[in-house]
Coordinates of C-alpha atoms in Angstrom, one line a residue:
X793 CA 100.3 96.3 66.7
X794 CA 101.3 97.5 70.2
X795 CA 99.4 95.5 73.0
X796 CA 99.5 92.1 74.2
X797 CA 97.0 90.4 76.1
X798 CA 98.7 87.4 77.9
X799 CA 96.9 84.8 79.5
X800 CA 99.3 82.1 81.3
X801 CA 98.1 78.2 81.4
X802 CA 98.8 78.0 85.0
X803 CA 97.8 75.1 86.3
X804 CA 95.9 74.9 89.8
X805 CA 97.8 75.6 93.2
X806 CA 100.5 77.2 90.5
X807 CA 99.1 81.3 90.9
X808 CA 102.2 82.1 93.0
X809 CA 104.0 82.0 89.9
X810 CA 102.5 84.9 88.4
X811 CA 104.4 88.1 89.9
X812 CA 107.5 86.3 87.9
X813 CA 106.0 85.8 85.1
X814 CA 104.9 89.4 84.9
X815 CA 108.8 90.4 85.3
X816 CA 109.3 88.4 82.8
X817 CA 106.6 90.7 80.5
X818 CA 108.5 93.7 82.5
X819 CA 111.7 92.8 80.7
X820 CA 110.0 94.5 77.2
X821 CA 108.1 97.3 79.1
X822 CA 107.5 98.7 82.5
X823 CA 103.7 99.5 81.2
X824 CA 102.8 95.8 82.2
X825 CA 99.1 95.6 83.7
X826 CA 98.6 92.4 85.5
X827 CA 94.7 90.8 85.1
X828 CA 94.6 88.5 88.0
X829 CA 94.4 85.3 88.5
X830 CA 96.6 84.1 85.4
X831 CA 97.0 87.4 82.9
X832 CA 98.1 90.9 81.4
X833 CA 98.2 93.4 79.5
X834 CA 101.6 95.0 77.8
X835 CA 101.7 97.8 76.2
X836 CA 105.1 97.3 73.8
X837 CA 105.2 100.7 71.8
X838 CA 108.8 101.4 73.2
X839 CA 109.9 97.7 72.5
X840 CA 108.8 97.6 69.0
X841 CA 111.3 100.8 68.5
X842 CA 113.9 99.2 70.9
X843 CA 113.9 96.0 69.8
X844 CA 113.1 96.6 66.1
X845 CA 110.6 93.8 66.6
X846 CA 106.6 93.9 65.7
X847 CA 104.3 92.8 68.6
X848 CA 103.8 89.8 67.4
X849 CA 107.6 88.3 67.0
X850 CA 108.0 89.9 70.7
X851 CA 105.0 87.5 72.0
X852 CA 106.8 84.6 70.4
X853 CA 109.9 85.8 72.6
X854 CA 107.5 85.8 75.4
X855 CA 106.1 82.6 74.8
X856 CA 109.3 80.7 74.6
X857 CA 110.4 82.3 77.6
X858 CA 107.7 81.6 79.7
X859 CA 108.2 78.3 78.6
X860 CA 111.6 77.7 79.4
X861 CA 111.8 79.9 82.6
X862 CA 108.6 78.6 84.4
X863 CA 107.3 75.5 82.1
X864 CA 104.1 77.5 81.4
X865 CA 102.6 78.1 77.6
X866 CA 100.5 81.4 77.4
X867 CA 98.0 82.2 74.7
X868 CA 98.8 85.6 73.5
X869 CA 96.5 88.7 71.9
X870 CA 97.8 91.8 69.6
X871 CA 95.9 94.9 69.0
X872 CA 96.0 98.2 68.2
X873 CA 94.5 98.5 72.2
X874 CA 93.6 96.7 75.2
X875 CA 90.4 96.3 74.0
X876 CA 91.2 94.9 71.1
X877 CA 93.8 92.7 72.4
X878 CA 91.3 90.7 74.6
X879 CA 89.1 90.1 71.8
X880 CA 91.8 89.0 70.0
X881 CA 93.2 86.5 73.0
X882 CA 89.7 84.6 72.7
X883 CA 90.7 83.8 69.3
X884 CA 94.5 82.8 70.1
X885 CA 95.6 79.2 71.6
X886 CA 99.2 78.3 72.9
X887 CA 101.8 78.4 70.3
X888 CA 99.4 80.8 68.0
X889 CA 99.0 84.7 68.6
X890 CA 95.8 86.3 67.4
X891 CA 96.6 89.6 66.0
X892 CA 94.1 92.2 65.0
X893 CA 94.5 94.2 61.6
X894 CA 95.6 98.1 62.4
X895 CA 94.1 99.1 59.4
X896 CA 90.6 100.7 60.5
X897 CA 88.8 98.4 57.4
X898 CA 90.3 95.3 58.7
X899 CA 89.6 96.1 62.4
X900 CA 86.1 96.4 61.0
X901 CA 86.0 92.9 59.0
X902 CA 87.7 91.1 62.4
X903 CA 84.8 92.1 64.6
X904 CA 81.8 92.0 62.1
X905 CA 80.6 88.4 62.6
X906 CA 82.0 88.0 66.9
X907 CA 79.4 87.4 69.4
X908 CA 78.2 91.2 71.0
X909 CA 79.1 88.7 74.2
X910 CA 83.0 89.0 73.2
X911 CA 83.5 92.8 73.9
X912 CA 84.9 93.1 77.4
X913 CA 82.0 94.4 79.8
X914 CA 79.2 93.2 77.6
X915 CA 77.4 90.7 80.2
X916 CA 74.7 88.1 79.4
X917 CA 71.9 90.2 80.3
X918 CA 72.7 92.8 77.6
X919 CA 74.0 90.3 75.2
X920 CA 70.8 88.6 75.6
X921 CA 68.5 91.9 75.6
X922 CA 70.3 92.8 72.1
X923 CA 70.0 89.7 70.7
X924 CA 66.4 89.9 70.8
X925 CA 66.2 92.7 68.5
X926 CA 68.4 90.9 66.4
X927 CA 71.6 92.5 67.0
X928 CA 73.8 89.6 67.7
X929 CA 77.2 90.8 66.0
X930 CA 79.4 93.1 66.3
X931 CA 79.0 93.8 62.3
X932 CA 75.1 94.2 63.1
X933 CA 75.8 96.6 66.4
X934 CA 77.9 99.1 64.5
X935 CA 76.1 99.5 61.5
X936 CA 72.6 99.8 64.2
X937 CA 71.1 103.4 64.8
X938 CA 72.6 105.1 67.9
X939 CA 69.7 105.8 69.0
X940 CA 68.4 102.2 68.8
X941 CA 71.1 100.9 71.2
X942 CA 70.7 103.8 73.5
X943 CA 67.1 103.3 73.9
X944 CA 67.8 99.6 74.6
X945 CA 70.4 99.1 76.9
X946 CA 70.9 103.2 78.2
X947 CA 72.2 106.4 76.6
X948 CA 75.8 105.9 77.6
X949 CA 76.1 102.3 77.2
X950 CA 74.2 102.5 73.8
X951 CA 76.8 105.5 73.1
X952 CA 80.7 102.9 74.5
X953 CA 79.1 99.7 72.8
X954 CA 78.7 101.7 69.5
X955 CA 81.9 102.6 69.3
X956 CA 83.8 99.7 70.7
X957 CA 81.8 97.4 68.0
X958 CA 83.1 99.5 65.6
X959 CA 86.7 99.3 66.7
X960 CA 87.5 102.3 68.5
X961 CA 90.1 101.5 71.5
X962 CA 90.0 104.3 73.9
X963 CA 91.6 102.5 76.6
X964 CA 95.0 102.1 77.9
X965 CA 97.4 99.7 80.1
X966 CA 98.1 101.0 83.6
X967 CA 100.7 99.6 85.0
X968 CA 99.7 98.2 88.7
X969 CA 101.4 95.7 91.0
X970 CA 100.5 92.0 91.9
X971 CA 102.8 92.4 94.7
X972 CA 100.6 94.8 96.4
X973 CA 98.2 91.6 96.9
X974 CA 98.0 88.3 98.6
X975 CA 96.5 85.4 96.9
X976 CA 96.0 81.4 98.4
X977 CA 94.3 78.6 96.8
X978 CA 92.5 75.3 97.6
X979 CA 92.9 72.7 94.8
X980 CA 90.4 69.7 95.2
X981 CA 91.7 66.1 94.5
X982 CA 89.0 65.1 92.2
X983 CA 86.1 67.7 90.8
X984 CA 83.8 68.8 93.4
X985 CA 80.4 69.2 93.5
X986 CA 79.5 69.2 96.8
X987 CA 78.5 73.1 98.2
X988 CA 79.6 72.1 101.5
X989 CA 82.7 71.2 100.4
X990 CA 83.5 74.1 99.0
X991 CA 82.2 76.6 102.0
X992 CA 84.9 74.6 104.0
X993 CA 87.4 75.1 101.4
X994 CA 86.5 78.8 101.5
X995 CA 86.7 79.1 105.4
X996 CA 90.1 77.5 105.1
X997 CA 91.5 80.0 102.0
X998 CA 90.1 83.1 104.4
X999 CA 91.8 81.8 107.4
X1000 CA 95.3 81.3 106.0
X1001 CA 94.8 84.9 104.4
X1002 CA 94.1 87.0 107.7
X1003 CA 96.5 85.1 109.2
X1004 CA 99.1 86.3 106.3
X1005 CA 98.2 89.4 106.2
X1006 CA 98.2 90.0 110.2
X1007 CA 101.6 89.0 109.8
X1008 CA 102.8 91.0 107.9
X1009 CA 100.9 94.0 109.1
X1010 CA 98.8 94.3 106.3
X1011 CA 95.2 95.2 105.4
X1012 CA 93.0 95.1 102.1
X1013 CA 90.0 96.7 100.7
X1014 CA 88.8 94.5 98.2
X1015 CA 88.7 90.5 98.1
X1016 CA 88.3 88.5 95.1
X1017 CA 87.3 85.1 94.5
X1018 CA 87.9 82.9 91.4
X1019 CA 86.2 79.6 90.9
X1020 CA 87.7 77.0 88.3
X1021 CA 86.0 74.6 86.8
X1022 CA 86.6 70.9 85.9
X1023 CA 86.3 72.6 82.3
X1024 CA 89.1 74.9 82.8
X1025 CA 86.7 77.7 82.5
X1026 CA 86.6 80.1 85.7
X1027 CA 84.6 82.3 87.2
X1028 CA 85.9 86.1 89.0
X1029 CA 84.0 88.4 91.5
X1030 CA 85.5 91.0 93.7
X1031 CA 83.7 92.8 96.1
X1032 CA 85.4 95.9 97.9
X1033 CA 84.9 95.7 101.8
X1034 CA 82.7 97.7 104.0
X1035 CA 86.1 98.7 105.8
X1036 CA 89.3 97.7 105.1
X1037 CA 90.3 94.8 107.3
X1038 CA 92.4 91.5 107.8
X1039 CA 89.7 90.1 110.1
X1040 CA 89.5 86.4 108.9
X1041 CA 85.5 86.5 109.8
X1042 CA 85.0 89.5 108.0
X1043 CA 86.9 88.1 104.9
X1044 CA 85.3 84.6 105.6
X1045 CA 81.8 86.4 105.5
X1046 CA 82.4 88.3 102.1
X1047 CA 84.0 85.1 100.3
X1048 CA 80.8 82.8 101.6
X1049 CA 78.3 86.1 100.0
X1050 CA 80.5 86.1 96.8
X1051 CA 80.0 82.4 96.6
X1052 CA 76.3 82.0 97.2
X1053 CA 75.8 84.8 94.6
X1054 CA 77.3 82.7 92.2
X1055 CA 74.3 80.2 92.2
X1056 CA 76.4 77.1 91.8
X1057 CA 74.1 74.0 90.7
X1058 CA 76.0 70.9 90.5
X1059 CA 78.7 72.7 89.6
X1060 CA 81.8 70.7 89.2
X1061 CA 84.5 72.8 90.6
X1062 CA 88.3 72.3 90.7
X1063 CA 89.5 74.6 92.7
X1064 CA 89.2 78.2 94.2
X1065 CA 91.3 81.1 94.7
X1066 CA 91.1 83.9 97.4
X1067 CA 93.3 86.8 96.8
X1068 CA 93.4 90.0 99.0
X1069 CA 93.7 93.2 97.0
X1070 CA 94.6 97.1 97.3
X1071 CA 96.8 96.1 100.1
X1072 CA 97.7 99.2 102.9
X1073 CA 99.6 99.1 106.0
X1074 CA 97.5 98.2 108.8
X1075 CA 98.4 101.3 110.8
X1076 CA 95.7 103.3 108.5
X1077 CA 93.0 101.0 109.3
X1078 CA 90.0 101.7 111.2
X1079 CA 87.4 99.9 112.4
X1080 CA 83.9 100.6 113.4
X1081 CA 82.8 100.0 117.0
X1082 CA 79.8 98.2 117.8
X1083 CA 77.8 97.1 121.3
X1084 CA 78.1 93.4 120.3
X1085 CA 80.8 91.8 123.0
X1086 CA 80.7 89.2 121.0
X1087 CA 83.0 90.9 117.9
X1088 CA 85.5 91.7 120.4
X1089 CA 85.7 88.3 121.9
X1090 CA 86.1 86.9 118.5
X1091 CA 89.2 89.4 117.9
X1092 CA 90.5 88.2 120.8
X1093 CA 90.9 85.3 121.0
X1094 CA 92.2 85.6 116.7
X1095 CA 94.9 87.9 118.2
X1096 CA 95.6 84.8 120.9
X1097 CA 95.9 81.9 117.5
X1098 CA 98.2 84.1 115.5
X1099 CA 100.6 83.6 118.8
X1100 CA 100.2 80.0 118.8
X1101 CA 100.6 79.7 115.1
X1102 CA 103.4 81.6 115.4
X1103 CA 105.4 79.1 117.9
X1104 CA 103.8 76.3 117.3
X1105 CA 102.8 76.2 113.4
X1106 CA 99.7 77.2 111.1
X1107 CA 98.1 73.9 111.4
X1108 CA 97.8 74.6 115.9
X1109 CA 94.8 76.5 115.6
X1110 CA 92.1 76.1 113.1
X1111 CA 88.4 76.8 113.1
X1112 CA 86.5 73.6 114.0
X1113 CA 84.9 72.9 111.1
X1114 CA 88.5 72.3 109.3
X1115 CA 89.9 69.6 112.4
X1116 CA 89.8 66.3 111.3
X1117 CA 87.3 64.8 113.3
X1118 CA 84.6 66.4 110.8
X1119 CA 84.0 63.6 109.1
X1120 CA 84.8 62.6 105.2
X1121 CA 84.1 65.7 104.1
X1122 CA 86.1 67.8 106.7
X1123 CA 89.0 70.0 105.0
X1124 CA 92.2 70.3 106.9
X1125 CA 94.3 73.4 107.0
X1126 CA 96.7 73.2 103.2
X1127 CA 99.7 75.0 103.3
X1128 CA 100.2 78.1 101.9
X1129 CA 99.7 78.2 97.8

């Protein structure tokens, strides 16, 4: 067993905790991947020599830890690889690592009767399309003709599905950086259904974060937004940017498309989460002109607000649709998560 999948129970408006909790992962290995908003993956091949621990006494390490640093459980995955510690985290719960066998029979036996919908990057349409023909399982996937599965979901998908139901792991951690991104959140007081609602609550998160990241001279190239629900489920999308920016209508714009794609009926939503990702210095951004004076004008008078935040707080300037007098269902500018 060499790789854990850690996801923290962080509870809303509590995200910022995160980059400390994966130097607290970092203290075992430097091969720490974070999985936004509340996860990672560790690859602990070195600590299992180090420490002359298995994986799965290290995660209990972890846990208490985490627990006694920050005040946060975390359910915990083991596997032979990252793959296979995901599917194993579905299985685990707070005080209780999953571990997957290492033996390739008991990999096998682990992932026979699982859902085809538990492989990472199996969606619901192809779930659904191979559960038509029966092939529902994992066990039923990888004993299926390759040619079967390639004729219904494509050659090369048919081909990575095959082998990942029958347990082969061909991925591995890379280490990244939560650091190089900046996240901010908007926690509603009771579970909200109303779409409006959460638009303002949107508008608000995409302020604050072209505002921080103007400040600190900063631009990114891919947004992504996580919607919690009153189930403790969520919801991620990113979407890379048309250019990189830290234009708060431009990141406004891309949260609101992210959101509508979502399709949210009645949803009952507990909070949402904004973070800016692949972060760059704002000297190598570029930005495409256009004949409309009315971009400019907007720029203009965002470069004027970040003054008067600056002297006068974040809460001087604010789009109208966030100021008070909007109303019960108006949102008012949070501070920073």
């Amino acid at each position: 067993m060499t790789i854990l999948c850690v996801r923290f129970q962080l509870p809303p408006m509590y995200e910022a905790a995160l980059p400390g909790l994966l130097g607290l992962l970092e203290d075992f290995t430097p091969d720490v991947e974070a999985l936004p908003p509340d996860g990672a993956l560790a690859d602990l091949r070195g600590a299992e020599r180090y420490f002359g621990r298995s994986a799965v006494e290290l995660a209990s390490v972890i846990r208490v830890r985490a627990l006694a640093r920050y005040g946060v459980d975390c359910a915990i995955g083991a596997g032979p690889g990252p793959m296979l510690a995901r599917v194993a985290l579905q299985g685990a719960r707070p005080g209780v690592t999953c571990a997957v066998p290492e033996d390739p029979d008991g990999i096998a036996a682990f992932l026979a009767g699982r859902p085809v919908s538990a492989l990472p990057g199996v969606g619901a349409a192809t779930a659904r399309t191979l559960s038509e023909y029966g092939l529902d399982t994992l066990g039923l996937v990888a004993a299926a003709p390759l040619s079967t599965l390639q004729r219904l979901i494509g050659a090369k998908a048919g081909r990575e599905l095959r082998e990942k139901a029958s347990g082969v792991d061909r991925g591995r951690v890379v280490p990244n950086a939560v650091s190089r991104s900046l996240a901010t959140e908007r926690a509603f007081g009771l579970d909200e259904l109303d779409p409006g609602r959460h638009r303002r609550a949107l508008l608000s998160a995409a302020e604050e974060l072209g505002a921080r990241l103007r400040a600190v001279r900063k631009i990114c190239r891919t947004l992504t937004l996580t919607v919690r629900y009153a189930d403790r489920s969520a919801t991620v999308r990113s979407r890379t940017l048309k250019e990189p920016t830290a234009h708060s209508a431009a990141l406004t714009k891309t949260a609101y498309g992210m959101y509508e794609a979502l399709g949210l009926q009645r949803a009952r939503v507990r909070a949402l989460t904004l973070r800016a990702e692949d972060l760059a210095s704002a000297d190598q951004a570029s930005h495409q002109l256009t004949f409309d004076p009315v971009d400019e004008k907007v720029r203009r008078i965002e470069e004027v607000a970040d003054r008067a935040r600056a002297k006068f707080g974040p809460r001087a300037v604010m789009p109208g649709a966030l100021g008070r007098g909007g109303g019960s269902t108006s949102v008012s500018w949070p501070r920073a998560a």
